[in-house]
mmCIF file of C-alpha atoms in Angstrom:
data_model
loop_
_atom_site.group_PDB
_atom_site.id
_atom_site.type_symbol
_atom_site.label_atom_id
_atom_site.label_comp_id
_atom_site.label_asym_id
_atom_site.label_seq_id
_atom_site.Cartn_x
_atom_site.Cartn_y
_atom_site.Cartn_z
ATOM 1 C CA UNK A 851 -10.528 -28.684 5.664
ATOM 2 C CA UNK A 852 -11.568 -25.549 7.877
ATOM 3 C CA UNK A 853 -12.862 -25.753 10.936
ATOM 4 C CA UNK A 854 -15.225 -23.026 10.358
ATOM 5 C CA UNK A 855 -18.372 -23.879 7.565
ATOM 6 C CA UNK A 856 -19.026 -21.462 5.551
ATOM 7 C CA UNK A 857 -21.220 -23.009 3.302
ATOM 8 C CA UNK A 858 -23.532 -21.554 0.919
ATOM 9 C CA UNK A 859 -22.127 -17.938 1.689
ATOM 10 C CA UNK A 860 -21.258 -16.046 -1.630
ATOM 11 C CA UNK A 861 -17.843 -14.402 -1.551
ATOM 12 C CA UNK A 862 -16.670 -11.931 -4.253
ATOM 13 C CA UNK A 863 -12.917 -12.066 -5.023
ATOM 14 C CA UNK A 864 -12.294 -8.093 -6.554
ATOM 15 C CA UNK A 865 -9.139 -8.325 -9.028
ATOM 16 C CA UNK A 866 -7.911 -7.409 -12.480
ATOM 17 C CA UNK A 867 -5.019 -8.227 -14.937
ATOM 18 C CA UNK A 868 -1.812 -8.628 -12.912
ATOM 19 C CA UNK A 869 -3.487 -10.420 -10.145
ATOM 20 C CA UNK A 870 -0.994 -12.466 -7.914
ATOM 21 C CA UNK A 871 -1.779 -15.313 -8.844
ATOM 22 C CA UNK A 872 -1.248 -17.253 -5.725
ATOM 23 C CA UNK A 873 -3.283 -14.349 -3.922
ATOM 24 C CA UNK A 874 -6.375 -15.748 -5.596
ATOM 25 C CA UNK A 875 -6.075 -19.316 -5.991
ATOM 26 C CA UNK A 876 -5.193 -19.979 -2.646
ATOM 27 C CA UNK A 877 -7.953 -18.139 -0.565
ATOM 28 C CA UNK A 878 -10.087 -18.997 -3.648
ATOM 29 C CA UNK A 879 -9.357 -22.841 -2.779
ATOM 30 C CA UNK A 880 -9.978 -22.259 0.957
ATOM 31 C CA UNK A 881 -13.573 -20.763 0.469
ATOM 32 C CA UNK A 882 -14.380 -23.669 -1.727
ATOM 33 C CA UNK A 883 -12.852 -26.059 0.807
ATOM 34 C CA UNK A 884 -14.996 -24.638 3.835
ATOM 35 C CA UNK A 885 -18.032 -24.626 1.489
ATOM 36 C CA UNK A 886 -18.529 -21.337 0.492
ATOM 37 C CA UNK A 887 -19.030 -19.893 -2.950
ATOM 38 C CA UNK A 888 -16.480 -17.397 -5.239
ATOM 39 C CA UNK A 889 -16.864 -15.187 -8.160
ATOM 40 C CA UNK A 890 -14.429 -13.808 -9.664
ATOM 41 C CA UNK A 891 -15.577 -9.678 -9.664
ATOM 42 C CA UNK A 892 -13.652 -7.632 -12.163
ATOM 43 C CA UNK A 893 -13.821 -4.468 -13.692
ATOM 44 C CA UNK A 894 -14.209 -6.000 -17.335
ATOM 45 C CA UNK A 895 -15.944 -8.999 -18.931
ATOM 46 C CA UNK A 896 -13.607 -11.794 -20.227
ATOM 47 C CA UNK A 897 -10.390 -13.297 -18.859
ATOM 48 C CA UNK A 898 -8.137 -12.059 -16.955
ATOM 49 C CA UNK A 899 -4.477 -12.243 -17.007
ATOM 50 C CA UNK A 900 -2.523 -13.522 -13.454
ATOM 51 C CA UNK A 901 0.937 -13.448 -13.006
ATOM 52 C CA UNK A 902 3.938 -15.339 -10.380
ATOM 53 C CA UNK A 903 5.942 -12.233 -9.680
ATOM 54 C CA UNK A 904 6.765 -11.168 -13.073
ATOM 55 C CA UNK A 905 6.165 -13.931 -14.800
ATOM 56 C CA UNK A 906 2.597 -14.482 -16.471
ATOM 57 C CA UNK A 907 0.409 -17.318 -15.010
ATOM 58 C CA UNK A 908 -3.428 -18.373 -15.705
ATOM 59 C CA UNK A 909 -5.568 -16.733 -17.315
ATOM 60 C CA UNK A 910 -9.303 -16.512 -15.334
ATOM 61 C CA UNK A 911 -12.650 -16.077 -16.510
ATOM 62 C CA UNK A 912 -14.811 -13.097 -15.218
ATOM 63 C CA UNK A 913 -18.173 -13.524 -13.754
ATOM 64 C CA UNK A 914 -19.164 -10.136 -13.083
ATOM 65 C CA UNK A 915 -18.252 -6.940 -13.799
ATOM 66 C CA UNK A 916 -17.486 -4.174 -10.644
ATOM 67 C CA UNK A 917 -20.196 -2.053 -12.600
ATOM 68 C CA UNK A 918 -22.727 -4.921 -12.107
ATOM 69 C CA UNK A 919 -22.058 -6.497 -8.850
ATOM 70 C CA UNK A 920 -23.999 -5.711 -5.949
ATOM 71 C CA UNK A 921 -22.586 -6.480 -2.662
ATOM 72 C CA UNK A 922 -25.548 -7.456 -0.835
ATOM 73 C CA UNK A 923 -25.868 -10.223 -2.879
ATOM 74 C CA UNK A 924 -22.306 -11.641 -1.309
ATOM 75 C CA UNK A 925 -21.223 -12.284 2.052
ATOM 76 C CA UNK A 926 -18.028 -11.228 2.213
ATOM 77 C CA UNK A 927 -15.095 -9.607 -0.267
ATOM 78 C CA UNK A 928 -11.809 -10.402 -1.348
ATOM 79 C CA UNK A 929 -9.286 -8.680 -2.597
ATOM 80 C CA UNK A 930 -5.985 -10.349 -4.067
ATOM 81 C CA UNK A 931 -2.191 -8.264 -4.236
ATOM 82 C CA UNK A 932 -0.452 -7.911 -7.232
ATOM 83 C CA UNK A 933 0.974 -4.849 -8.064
ATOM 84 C CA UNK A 934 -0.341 -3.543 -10.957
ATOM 85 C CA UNK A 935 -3.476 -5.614 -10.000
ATOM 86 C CA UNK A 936 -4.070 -3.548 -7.097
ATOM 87 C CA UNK A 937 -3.140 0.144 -9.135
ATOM 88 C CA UNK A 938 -5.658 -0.285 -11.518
ATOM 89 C CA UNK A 939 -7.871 -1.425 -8.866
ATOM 90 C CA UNK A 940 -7.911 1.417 -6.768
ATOM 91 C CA UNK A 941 -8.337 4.476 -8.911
ATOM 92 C CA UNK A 942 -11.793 2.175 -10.626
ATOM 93 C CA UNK A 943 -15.038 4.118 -9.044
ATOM 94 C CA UNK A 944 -16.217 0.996 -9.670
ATOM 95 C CA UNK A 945 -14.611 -0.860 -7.646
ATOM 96 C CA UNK A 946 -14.293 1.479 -5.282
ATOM 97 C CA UNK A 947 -18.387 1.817 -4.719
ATOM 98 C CA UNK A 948 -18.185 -2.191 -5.033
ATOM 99 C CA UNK A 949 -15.643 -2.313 -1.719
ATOM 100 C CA UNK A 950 -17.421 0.325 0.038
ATOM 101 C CA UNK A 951 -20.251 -1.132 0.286
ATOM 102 C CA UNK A 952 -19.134 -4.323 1.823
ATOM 103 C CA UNK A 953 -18.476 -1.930 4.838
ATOM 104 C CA UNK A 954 -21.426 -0.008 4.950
ATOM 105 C CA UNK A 955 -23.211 -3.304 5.263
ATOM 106 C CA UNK A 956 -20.946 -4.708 7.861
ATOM 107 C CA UNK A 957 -19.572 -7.302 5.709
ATOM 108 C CA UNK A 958 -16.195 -9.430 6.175
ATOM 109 C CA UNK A 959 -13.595 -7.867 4.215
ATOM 110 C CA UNK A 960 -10.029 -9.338 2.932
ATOM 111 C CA UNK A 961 -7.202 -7.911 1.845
ATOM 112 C CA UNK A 962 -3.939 -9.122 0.926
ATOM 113 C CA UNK A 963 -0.370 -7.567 -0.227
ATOM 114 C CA UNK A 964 -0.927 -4.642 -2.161
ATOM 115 C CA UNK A 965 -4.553 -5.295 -1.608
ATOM 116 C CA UNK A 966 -5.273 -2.720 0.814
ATOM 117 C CA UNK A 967 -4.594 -0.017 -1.626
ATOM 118 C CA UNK A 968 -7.923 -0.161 -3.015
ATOM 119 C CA UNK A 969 -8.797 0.576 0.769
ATOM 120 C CA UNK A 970 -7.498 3.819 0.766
ATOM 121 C CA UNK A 971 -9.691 5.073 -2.292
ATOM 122 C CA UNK A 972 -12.149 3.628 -0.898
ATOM 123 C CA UNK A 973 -12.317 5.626 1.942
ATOM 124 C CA UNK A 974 -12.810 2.765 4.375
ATOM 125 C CA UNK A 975 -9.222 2.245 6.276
ATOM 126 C CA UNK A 976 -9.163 5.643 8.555
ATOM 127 C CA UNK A 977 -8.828 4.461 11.890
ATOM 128 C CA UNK A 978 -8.564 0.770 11.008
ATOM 129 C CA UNK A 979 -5.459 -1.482 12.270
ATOM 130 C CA UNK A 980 -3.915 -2.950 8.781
ATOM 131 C CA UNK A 981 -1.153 -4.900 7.642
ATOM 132 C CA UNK A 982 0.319 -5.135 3.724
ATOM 133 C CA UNK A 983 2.971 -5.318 1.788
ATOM 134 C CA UNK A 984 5.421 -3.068 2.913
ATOM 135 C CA UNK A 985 6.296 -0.443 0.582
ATOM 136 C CA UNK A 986 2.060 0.217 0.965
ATOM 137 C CA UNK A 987 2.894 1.524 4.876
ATOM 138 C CA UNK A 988 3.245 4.840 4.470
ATOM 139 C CA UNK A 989 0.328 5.339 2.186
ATOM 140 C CA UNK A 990 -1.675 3.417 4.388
ATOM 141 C CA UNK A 991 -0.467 5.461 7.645
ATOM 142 C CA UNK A 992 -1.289 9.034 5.751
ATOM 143 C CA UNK A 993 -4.124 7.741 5.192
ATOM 144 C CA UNK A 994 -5.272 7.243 8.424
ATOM 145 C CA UNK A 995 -4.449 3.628 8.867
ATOM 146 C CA UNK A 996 -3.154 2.566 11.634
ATOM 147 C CA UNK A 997 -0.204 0.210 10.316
ATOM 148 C CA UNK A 998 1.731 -2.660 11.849
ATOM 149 C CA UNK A 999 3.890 -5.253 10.343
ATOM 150 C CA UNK A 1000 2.221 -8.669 11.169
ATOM 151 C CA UNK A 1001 1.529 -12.247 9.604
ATOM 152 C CA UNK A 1002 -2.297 -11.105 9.634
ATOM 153 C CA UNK A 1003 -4.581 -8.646 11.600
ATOM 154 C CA UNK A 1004 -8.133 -8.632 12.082
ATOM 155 C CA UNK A 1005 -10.072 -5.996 12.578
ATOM 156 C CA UNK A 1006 -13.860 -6.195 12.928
ATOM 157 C CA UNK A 1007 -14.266 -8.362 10.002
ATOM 158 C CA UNK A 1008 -11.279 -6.989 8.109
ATOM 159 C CA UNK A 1009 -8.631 -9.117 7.516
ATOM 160 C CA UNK A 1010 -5.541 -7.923 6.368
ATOM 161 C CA UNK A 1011 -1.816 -9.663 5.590
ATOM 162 C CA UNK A 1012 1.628 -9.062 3.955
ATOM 163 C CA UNK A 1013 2.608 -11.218 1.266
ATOM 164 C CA UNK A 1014 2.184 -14.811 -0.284
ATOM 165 C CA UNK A 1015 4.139 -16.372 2.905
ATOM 166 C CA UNK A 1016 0.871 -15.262 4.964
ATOM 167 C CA UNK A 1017 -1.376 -16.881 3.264
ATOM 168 C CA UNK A 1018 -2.268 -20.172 5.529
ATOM 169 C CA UNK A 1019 -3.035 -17.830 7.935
ATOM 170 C CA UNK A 1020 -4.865 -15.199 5.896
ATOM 171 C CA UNK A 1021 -6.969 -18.311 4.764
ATOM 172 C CA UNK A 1022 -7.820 -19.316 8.122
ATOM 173 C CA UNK A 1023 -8.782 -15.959 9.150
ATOM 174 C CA UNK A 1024 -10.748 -15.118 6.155
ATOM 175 C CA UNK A 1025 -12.886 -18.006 6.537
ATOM 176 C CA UNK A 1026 -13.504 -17.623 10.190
ATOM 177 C CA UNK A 1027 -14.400 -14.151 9.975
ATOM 178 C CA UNK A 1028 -16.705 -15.006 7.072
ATOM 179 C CA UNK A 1029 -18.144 -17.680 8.903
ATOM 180 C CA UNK A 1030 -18.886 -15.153 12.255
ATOM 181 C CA UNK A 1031 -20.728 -13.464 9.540
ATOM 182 C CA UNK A 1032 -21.377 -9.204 10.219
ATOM 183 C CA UNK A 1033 -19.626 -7.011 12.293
ATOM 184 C CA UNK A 1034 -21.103 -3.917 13.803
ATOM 185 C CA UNK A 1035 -17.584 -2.349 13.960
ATOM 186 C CA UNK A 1036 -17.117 -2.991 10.113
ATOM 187 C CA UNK A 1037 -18.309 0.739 8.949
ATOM 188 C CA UNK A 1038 -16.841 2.961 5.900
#
C-alpha cells in the first residue's frame, strides 16, 4: 500500500493499441491501491489491444475517447510506453489537446518509456528535465528537453522513467506527486 492517499482523485491513463502492457497495469494497480480512480482514455471506443514486447497480451476496454475527455475533470494523466502505442499517440490532435491541457492546468503528469513522445507534440517538454526509453533521447533533446538517463525524474509534477524495470519507482512517484496535487511550475 502507498504511503501517500490519493483517494477519490480521478486519473486518466492516455494509451492505444500496442500499449505495454505492464506500463498500464502496474501504475494502473498502484492508483487503485492508494485509492485513486483510472480510466482508461483512448483515441477510439472499444477494446484495446496490449502487448509483452512483441507478443500480444490483454485486451482493455475504453472508457473515453481523447475527443471526449476533458482534463479538468481528472487529477492527474498517465501515459503508458509501448512503441507503436506511443507513435500513434503522438501525431493524434486529440490526444495531444487532451495532454496539454493537463499542463496548462498544473496537473501531475506521467510518462513512461516511449511515453514522453506524445510530449514532444504536445508542445509541453521544452525546458523540462525528462527521462525515457533511450532511443527517444535525441528527439527529446531537439526538442528542447533537457534529457538524462535515470530510474525516474520529477519535475514539477512530471514524472518521467525508462523502461518496465522502473516501474516500482515510477509508481511511487506518480502517486506522490498526484497526491501533492498542482504544481505552479507544471505549465505547457
Amino acid at each position: 500500500m502507498s504511503e501517500h492517499s490519493i483517494a477519490g482523485k480521478k486519473v486518466a491513463f492516455l494509451l492505444t493499441d500496442g500499449v505495454e502492457q505492464i506500463e498500464l497495469t502496474s501504475p494502473w494497480e498502484a492508483v487503485k491501491e492508494a485509492g485513486g480512480e483510472p480510466t482508461l482514455v483512448a483515441l477510439s471506443k472499444g477494446r484495446l489491444q496490449g502487448f509483452n514486447g512483441t507478443e500480444k497480451g490483454d485486451t482493455f476496454d475504453v472508457d473515453l475517447t481523447a475527443a471526449e475527455a476533458d482534463a479538468s475533470e481528472f487529477d492527474a494523466l498517465v501515459i503508458p510506453g509501448g512503441v507503436v502505442n506511443a507513435d500513434h499517440l503522438r501525431v493524434d490532435k486529440d490526444a495531444q489537446k487532451f495532454t496539454r491541457s493537463f499542463f496548462e492546468q498544473h496537473k501531475p503528469v506521467a510518462a513512461i518509456c516511449h511515453g514522453p513522445w506524445l510530449l514532444i507534440d504536445a508542445g509541453v517538454i521544452r525546458g523540462r528535465k525528462v527521462t525515457s526509453y533511450h532511443t527517444l533521447q535525441t528527439d527529446l533533446k531537439n526538442a528542447g528537453a533537457n534529457w538524462t538517463d535515470e530510474e525516474v525524474v520529477v519535475d514539477q509534477g512530471l514524472v518521467t522513467s525508462r523502461s518496465p524495470k522502473d516501474l516500482p519507482a515510477f509508481n511511487s512517484k506518480v502517486v506522490e506527486e498526484i497526491s501533492e496535487g498542482q504544481h505552479a511550475g507544471q505549465t505547457a
